[in-house]
Structure formats: structure tokens, C-alpha cells
mmCIF file of C-alpha atoms in Angstrom:
data_model
loop_
_atom_site.group_PDB
_atom_site.id
_atom_site.type_symbol
_atom_site.label_atom_id
_atom_site.label_comp_id
_atom_site.label_asym_id
_atom_site.label_seq_id
_atom_site.Cartn_x
_atom_site.Cartn_y
_atom_site.Cartn_z
ATOM 1 C CA UNK A 1 18.427 12.891 16.185
ATOM 2 C CA UNK A 2 15.912 10.031 16.109
ATOM 3 C CA UNK A 3 16.133 7.702 18.869
ATOM 4 C CA UNK A 4 16.040 4.749 16.515
ATOM 5 C CA UNK A 5 17.227 4.549 12.975
ATOM 6 C CA UNK A 6 16.511 1.539 10.666
ATOM 7 C CA UNK A 7 17.040 1.371 6.891
ATOM 8 C CA UNK A 8 13.569 0.874 5.399
ATOM 9 C CA UNK A 9 14.733 -1.243 2.473
ATOM 10 C CA UNK A 10 13.157 -2.864 0.532
ATOM 11 C CA UNK A 11 15.864 -5.675 0.660
ATOM 12 C CA UNK A 12 15.665 -8.194 -1.951
ATOM 13 C CA UNK A 13 17.779 -11.480 -1.769
ATOM 14 C CA UNK A 14 17.658 -14.950 -3.306
ATOM 15 C CA UNK A 15 16.462 -18.022 -1.377
ATOM 16 C CA UNK A 16 19.388 -19.418 0.725
ATOM 17 C CA UNK A 17 21.254 -15.987 1.049
ATOM 18 C CA UNK A 18 22.254 -14.632 4.418
ATOM 19 C CA UNK A 19 20.500 -11.506 5.371
ATOM 20 C CA UNK A 20 21.758 -8.746 7.654
ATOM 21 C CA UNK A 21 19.315 -6.236 9.179
ATOM 22 C CA UNK A 22 20.531 -3.361 11.278
ATOM 23 C CA UNK A 23 19.419 -0.637 13.698
ATOM 24 C CA UNK A 24 21.241 2.167 15.432
ATOM 25 C CA UNK A 25 20.135 3.832 18.511
ATOM 26 C CA UNK A 26 20.900 6.990 20.525
ATOM 27 C CA UNK A 27 19.346 6.538 23.939
ATOM 28 C CA UNK A 28 21.991 5.025 26.373
ATOM 29 C CA UNK A 29 19.083 3.956 28.823
ATOM 30 C CA UNK A 30 18.011 1.245 26.405
ATOM 31 C CA UNK A 31 18.398 -2.079 28.200
ATOM 32 C CA UNK A 32 16.329 -4.427 26.245
ATOM 33 C CA UNK A 33 16.704 -5.200 22.573
ATOM 34 C CA UNK A 34 14.167 -6.932 20.341
ATOM 35 C CA UNK A 35 13.356 -7.897 16.813
ATOM 36 C CA UNK A 36 9.940 -8.264 15.539
ATOM 37 C CA UNK A 37 8.633 -9.830 12.222
ATOM 38 C CA UNK A 38 5.450 -8.305 10.635
ATOM 39 C CA UNK A 39 3.795 -10.051 7.907
ATOM 40 C CA UNK A 40 1.421 -7.956 5.564
ATOM 41 C CA UNK A 41 -1.726 -7.054 7.337
ATOM 42 C CA UNK A 42 -0.761 -8.754 10.598
ATOM 43 C CA UNK A 43 0.523 -7.699 14.028
ATOM 44 C CA UNK A 44 4.276 -7.871 14.710
ATOM 45 C CA UNK A 45 5.423 -11.006 16.576
ATOM 46 C CA UNK A 46 8.590 -11.194 18.653
ATOM 47 C CA UNK A 47 11.599 -12.986 16.992
ATOM 48 C CA UNK A 48 14.282 -12.354 19.310
ATOM 49 C CA UNK A 49 14.891 -10.628 22.546
ATOM 50 C CA UNK A 50 18.012 -10.004 24.499
ATOM 51 C CA UNK A 51 19.507 -7.612 27.156
ATOM 52 C CA UNK A 52 23.047 -8.034 26.905
ATOM 53 C CA UNK A 53 25.982 -7.286 24.358
ATOM 54 C CA UNK A 54 26.961 -10.214 22.293
ATOM 55 C CA UNK A 55 25.254 -12.661 20.103
ATOM 56 C CA UNK A 56 22.185 -14.688 20.732
ATOM 57 C CA UNK A 57 21.037 -17.600 18.340
ATOM 58 C CA UNK A 58 17.772 -19.204 17.719
ATOM 59 C CA UNK A 59 17.583 -21.502 14.746
ATOM 60 C CA UNK A 60 18.398 -19.628 11.703
ATOM 61 C CA UNK A 61 18.253 -16.315 13.521
ATOM 62 C CA UNK A 62 21.108 -14.578 15.269
ATOM 63 C CA UNK A 63 20.752 -11.251 17.138
ATOM 64 C CA UNK A 64 23.793 -9.326 17.764
ATOM 65 C CA UNK A 65 23.960 -6.345 20.131
ATOM 66 C CA UNK A 66 26.845 -3.905 20.471
ATOM 67 C CA UNK A 67 26.176 -1.560 23.309
ATOM 68 C CA UNK A 68 29.204 0.561 22.940
ATOM 69 C CA UNK A 69 28.487 1.428 19.294
ATOM 70 C CA UNK A 70 24.564 1.445 20.016
ATOM 71 C CA UNK A 71 24.098 -0.863 17.182
ATOM 72 C CA UNK A 72 22.039 -4.081 16.826
ATOM 73 C CA UNK A 73 21.824 -6.657 13.993
ATOM 74 C CA UNK A 74 19.629 -9.576 13.051
ATOM 75 C CA UNK A 75 21.210 -12.220 10.802
ATOM 76 C CA UNK A 76 19.010 -14.737 8.997
ATOM 77 C CA UNK A 77 20.914 -17.809 7.576
ATOM 78 C CA UNK A 78 19.526 -19.872 4.728
ATOM 79 C CA UNK A 79 16.722 -17.423 4.006
ATOM 80 C CA UNK A 80 13.451 -18.751 2.940
ATOM 81 C CA UNK A 81 10.634 -17.245 0.904
ATOM 82 C CA UNK A 82 8.494 -17.407 4.164
ATOM 83 C CA UNK A 83 10.976 -14.942 5.642
ATOM 84 C CA UNK A 84 9.555 -12.405 3.487
ATOM 85 C CA UNK A 85 8.178 -9.641 5.824
ATOM 86 C CA UNK A 86 8.851 -6.288 7.408
ATOM 87 C CA UNK A 87 11.322 -6.517 10.398
ATOM 88 C CA UNK A 88 11.262 -4.195 13.102
ATOM 89 C CA UNK A 89 13.849 -3.560 15.722
ATOM 90 C CA UNK A 90 12.561 -2.424 19.273
ATOM 91 C CA UNK A 91 14.107 -1.152 22.505
ATOM 92 C CA UNK A 92 13.007 -0.392 26.089
ATOM 93 C CA UNK A 93 14.316 0.537 29.349
ATOM 94 C CA UNK A 94 14.113 -1.376 32.537
ATOM 95 C CA UNK A 95 10.270 -0.840 33.291
ATOM 96 C CA UNK A 96 8.986 -1.786 29.995
ATOM 97 C CA UNK A 97 6.378 0.971 30.206
ATOM 98 C CA UNK A 98 7.408 2.262 26.643
ATOM 99 C CA UNK A 99 8.809 0.504 23.527
ATOM 100 C CA UNK A 100 10.594 2.397 20.789
ATOM 101 C CA UNK A 101 10.311 0.751 17.422
ATOM 102 C CA UNK A 102 12.416 1.295 14.107
ATOM 103 C CA UNK A 103 10.561 1.974 11.067
ATOM 104 C CA UNK A 104 10.932 -1.554 9.726
ATOM 105 C CA UNK A 105 13.031 -3.146 6.908
ATOM 106 C CA UNK A 106 10.987 -4.808 4.321
ATOM 107 C CA UNK A 107 12.649 -7.997 3.281
ATOM 108 C CA UNK A 108 11.670 -9.936 0.083
ATOM 109 C CA UNK A 109 13.314 -13.569 -0.333
ATOM 110 C CA UNK A 110 12.803 -14.696 -3.902
ATOM 111 C CA UNK A 111 12.510 -18.463 -4.644
ATOM 112 C CA UNK B 1 -7.436 -19.263 21.602
ATOM 113 C CA UNK B 2 -6.396 -15.809 20.442
ATOM 114 C CA UNK B 3 -3.959 -14.230 22.984
ATOM 115 C CA UNK B 4 -4.779 -10.498 22.095
ATOM 116 C CA UNK B 5 -7.902 -9.958 20.161
ATOM 117 C CA UNK B 6 -9.170 -6.583 18.654
ATOM 118 C CA UNK B 7 -12.436 -5.566 17.157
ATOM 119 C CA UNK B 8 -13.375 -4.455 14.718
ATOM 120 C CA UNK B 9 -10.580 -5.616 12.348
ATOM 121 C CA UNK B 10 -11.797 -2.891 9.708
ATOM 122 C CA UNK B 11 -13.426 0.357 10.365
ATOM 123 C CA UNK B 12 -14.452 2.804 7.635
ATOM 124 C CA UNK B 13 -16.137 5.981 8.829
ATOM 125 C CA UNK B 14 -16.532 9.767 7.763
ATOM 126 C CA UNK B 15 -14.737 12.701 9.231
ATOM 127 C CA UNK B 16 -16.234 13.982 12.340
ATOM 128 C CA UNK B 17 -17.674 10.666 13.710
ATOM 129 C CA UNK B 18 -16.863 8.806 17.059
ATOM 130 C CA UNK B 19 -15.586 5.454 17.010
ATOM 131 C CA UNK B 20 -14.287 2.819 19.477
ATOM 132 C CA UNK B 21 -12.025 -0.067 19.147
ATOM 133 C CA UNK B 22 -11.888 -2.803 21.684
ATOM 134 C CA UNK B 23 -9.048 -4.851 22.910
ATOM 135 C CA UNK B 24 -8.876 -8.035 25.135
ATOM 136 C CA UNK B 25 -6.007 -10.308 26.099
ATOM 137 C CA UNK B 26 -6.371 -13.550 27.782
ATOM 138 C CA UNK B 27 -2.739 -13.863 28.757
ATOM 139 C CA UNK B 28 -2.925 -12.578 32.415
ATOM 140 C CA UNK B 29 -0.573 -9.617 31.583
ATOM 141 C CA UNK B 30 -0.304 -6.641 33.655
ATOM 142 C CA UNK B 31 0.541 -3.997 31.027
ATOM 143 C CA UNK B 32 -1.487 -3.170 27.837
ATOM 144 C CA UNK B 33 -0.562 -0.713 25.080
ATOM 145 C CA UNK B 34 -2.057 1.107 21.983
ATOM 146 C CA UNK B 35 0.033 1.716 18.966
ATOM 147 C CA UNK B 36 -0.609 3.554 15.785
ATOM 148 C CA UNK B 37 1.164 2.281 12.584
ATOM 149 C CA UNK B 38 1.138 4.639 9.650
ATOM 150 C CA UNK B 39 1.384 3.857 6.029
ATOM 151 C CA UNK B 40 5.100 3.824 6.178
ATOM 152 C CA UNK B 41 5.004 1.031 8.863
ATOM 153 C CA UNK B 42 6.246 3.310 11.597
ATOM 154 C CA UNK B 43 4.925 1.933 14.878
ATOM 155 C CA UNK B 44 4.416 4.641 17.569
ATOM 156 C CA UNK B 45 3.241 4.076 21.059
ATOM 157 C CA UNK B 46 0.112 6.106 21.991
ATOM 158 C CA UNK B 47 -0.739 4.878 25.531
ATOM 159 C CA UNK B 48 0.498 2.442 28.068
ATOM 160 C CA UNK B 49 -1.629 1.016 30.894
ATOM 161 C CA UNK B 50 -0.239 -1.010 33.941
ATOM 162 C CA UNK B 51 -3.010 -2.628 36.144
ATOM 163 C CA UNK B 52 -5.649 -0.264 34.729
ATOM 164 C CA UNK B 53 -3.633 2.885 35.398
ATOM 165 C CA UNK B 54 -2.436 5.075 32.717
ATOM 166 C CA UNK B 55 1.311 5.281 32.703
ATOM 167 C CA UNK B 56 2.214 6.638 29.382
ATOM 168 C CA UNK B 57 0.292 9.139 27.200
ATOM 169 C CA UNK B 58 2.483 10.106 24.273
ATOM 170 C CA UNK B 59 1.250 13.607 23.348
ATOM 171 C CA UNK B 60 -1.680 12.051 21.706
ATOM 172 C CA UNK B 61 -4.663 14.361 20.849
ATOM 173 C CA UNK B 62 -7.401 14.455 23.573
ATOM 174 C CA UNK B 63 -9.743 13.160 21.030
ATOM 175 C CA UNK B 64 -8.083 9.740 21.737
ATOM 176 C CA UNK B 65 -9.337 8.469 25.069
ATOM 177 C CA UNK B 66 -8.343 4.950 26.353
ATOM 178 C CA UNK B 67 -10.306 3.168 28.968
ATOM 179 C CA UNK B 68 -9.314 0.199 30.898
ATOM 180 C CA UNK B 69 -12.329 -1.414 32.737
ATOM 181 C CA UNK B 70 -10.212 -4.265 34.042
ATOM 182 C CA UNK B 71 -6.637 -5.667 33.407
ATOM 183 C CA UNK B 72 -7.623 -7.694 30.478
ATOM 184 C CA UNK B 73 -9.182 -4.947 28.389
ATOM 185 C CA UNK B 74 -8.114 -1.658 26.935
ATOM 186 C CA UNK B 75 -10.491 0.245 24.696
ATOM 187 C CA UNK B 76 -9.809 3.204 22.478
ATOM 188 C CA UNK B 77 -12.394 5.848 21.943
ATOM 189 C CA UNK B 78 -11.836 8.378 19.185
ATOM 190 C CA UNK B 79 -13.914 11.546 19.066
ATOM 191 C CA UNK B 80 -14.214 13.758 16.050
ATOM 192 C CA UNK B 81 -12.361 11.532 13.614
ATOM 193 C CA UNK B 82 -9.923 13.363 11.199
ATOM 194 C CA UNK B 83 -8.394 12.258 7.812
ATOM 195 C CA UNK B 84 -4.949 12.032 9.519
ATOM 196 C CA UNK B 85 -6.332 9.391 11.928
ATOM 197 C CA UNK B 86 -6.402 6.751 9.128
ATOM 198 C CA UNK B 87 -3.846 4.164 10.060
ATOM 199 C CA UNK B 88 -3.643 0.723 11.615
ATOM 200 C CA UNK B 89 -4.062 0.659 15.390
ATOM 201 C CA UNK B 90 -2.484 -2.236 17.280
ATOM 202 C CA UNK B 91 -3.144 -3.298 20.778
ATOM 203 C CA UNK B 92 -0.500 -5.300 22.658
ATOM 204 C CA UNK B 93 0.183 -6.593 26.171
ATOM 205 C CA UNK B 94 3.125 -7.698 28.217
ATOM 206 C CA UNK B 95 3.915 -9.033 31.789
ATOM 207 C CA UNK B 96 5.865 -7.009 34.195
ATOM 208 C CA UNK B 97 9.666 -7.407 34.130
ATOM 209 C CA UNK B 98 9.904 -8.629 37.635
ATOM 210 C CA UNK B 99 7.418 -11.361 36.786
ATOM 211 C CA UNK B 100 9.951 -12.358 33.971
ATOM 212 C CA UNK B 101 8.183 -10.576 31.252
ATOM 213 C CA UNK B 102 8.957 -8.107 28.703
ATOM 214 C CA UNK B 103 7.706 -9.912 25.574
ATOM 215 C CA UNK B 104 5.051 -8.048 23.979
ATOM 216 C CA UNK B 105 2.083 -9.862 22.164
ATOM 217 C CA UNK B 106 0.165 -7.887 19.485
ATOM 218 C CA UNK B 107 -3.302 -8.054 18.375
ATOM 219 C CA UNK B 108 -4.102 -8.322 14.743
ATOM 220 C CA UNK B 109 -4.736 -4.708 14.237
ATOM 221 C CA UNK B 110 -7.597 -2.447 13.481
ATOM 222 C CA UNK B 111 -7.474 -0.836 9.984
ATOM 223 C CA UNK B 112 -9.135 2.613 10.298
ATOM 224 C CA UNK B 113 -9.919 4.576 7.273
ATOM 225 C CA UNK B 114 -11.483 7.995 7.607
ATOM 226 C CA UNK B 115 -13.069 9.431 4.506
#
């Protein structure tokens, strides 16, 4: 079983739609949960970062963590064409020596 | 000012050659990383350094040798390049958790093509 599973997409939605991106993980030692956004030919940039179960909101983005189900989600409200990118979930344990990434979901928001 | 920089941005070379990629961060972070991203966008950690010391080596062939001359630099040297080494290589850095860190900052990537 892979430590992190993420649907690769691509996911295509109209502008203004609510987008839901998901990852599952198998390692119970994961304590920190992150979402990165990667535009084509650029490095990943951190969007959201949390360490507890529940929801965390930042503007149009909401990160949700369910540790009991080993499942995390990223919701994007009022999606914009500028949100078109690949979204990567990432996990790490307490010492941050190693980060585990999902394979990324490619999102396309059509105007 | 660029937080994490890498050079070169593009590298095209032939099989069997030796090449180096340089990385520098000006964030004062303690930990630096090298990642390899394949054509399917899968980002896999190769090495992790904390205060110039190697702490993670993820079963990378020993043709890959990282070197950290100081806390702000982590270079990657690759010997005897193979076709399968073609990928985008990302450098990243983060602060130690007890210093309130965790957020990783990535460089722009080096696109390596081996022909």
C-alpha cells in the first residue's frame, strides 16, 4: 500500500465552481498536513498547513483533516482560472526531516 | 530577492557525463532538501540536510552525491548520467519545527534532460 494516494485527475470545472481535492494516507505517524500548488514549470508553493483534525480556512481555501479516516481534503470556493494548477498533498512527522507527497491532481478551471 | 535559487534552470547533457546543480537559500533555514519530480509529477525526496549534516538518503544511487558547504547551500553532483535521470530536480528549505518552522520553500527547479 502506498503511503499517500491522490487522484491524478485531470479535474476540469467551470469558473465559480466549488472544487474538492482529496488525499488518503496510511502512516499513522503523520502529524502535519499540507497542500501545495504547482503551476506549470514552477516549484510547488505552500497553500495550507495544519496539524490537527478539523477545518482550517484561508480566503477561498479550506483544508480539512480527518485523522481517524486518514483522509485530507482541500476545498476551493468560487474557483478562478488562475487556480488552474496541479495540487499536491504532503505529509510529515514531527521532525520534518522527510516530507511525503501525493502524485498531484491537475485542476483546470474554465472561464 | 529570490528565497531559494537553483542553477542552472535547464540542463541538457549526454549519457555518461557528470553534472552539478547548485542551490542556495537566503531564508536562514536549517534544513535543505533535494527532490526529483518525474514526468507524472510525482515528487520524491532524495536527500535531506540539517545544518550541513545528511539526515535522509532515500535509496538514491551513489552516482548522486549531495554536498553542503554551509547551511545556505546544498549542491547536487551526478556522475555517469543515465537516461532515467531525466526529470525536474527541486531544491527546498525549511526551518526547524521548534523554531516555529515546517513550511517548505521550493526553488524554481532544474529541468535535466539526458540524451
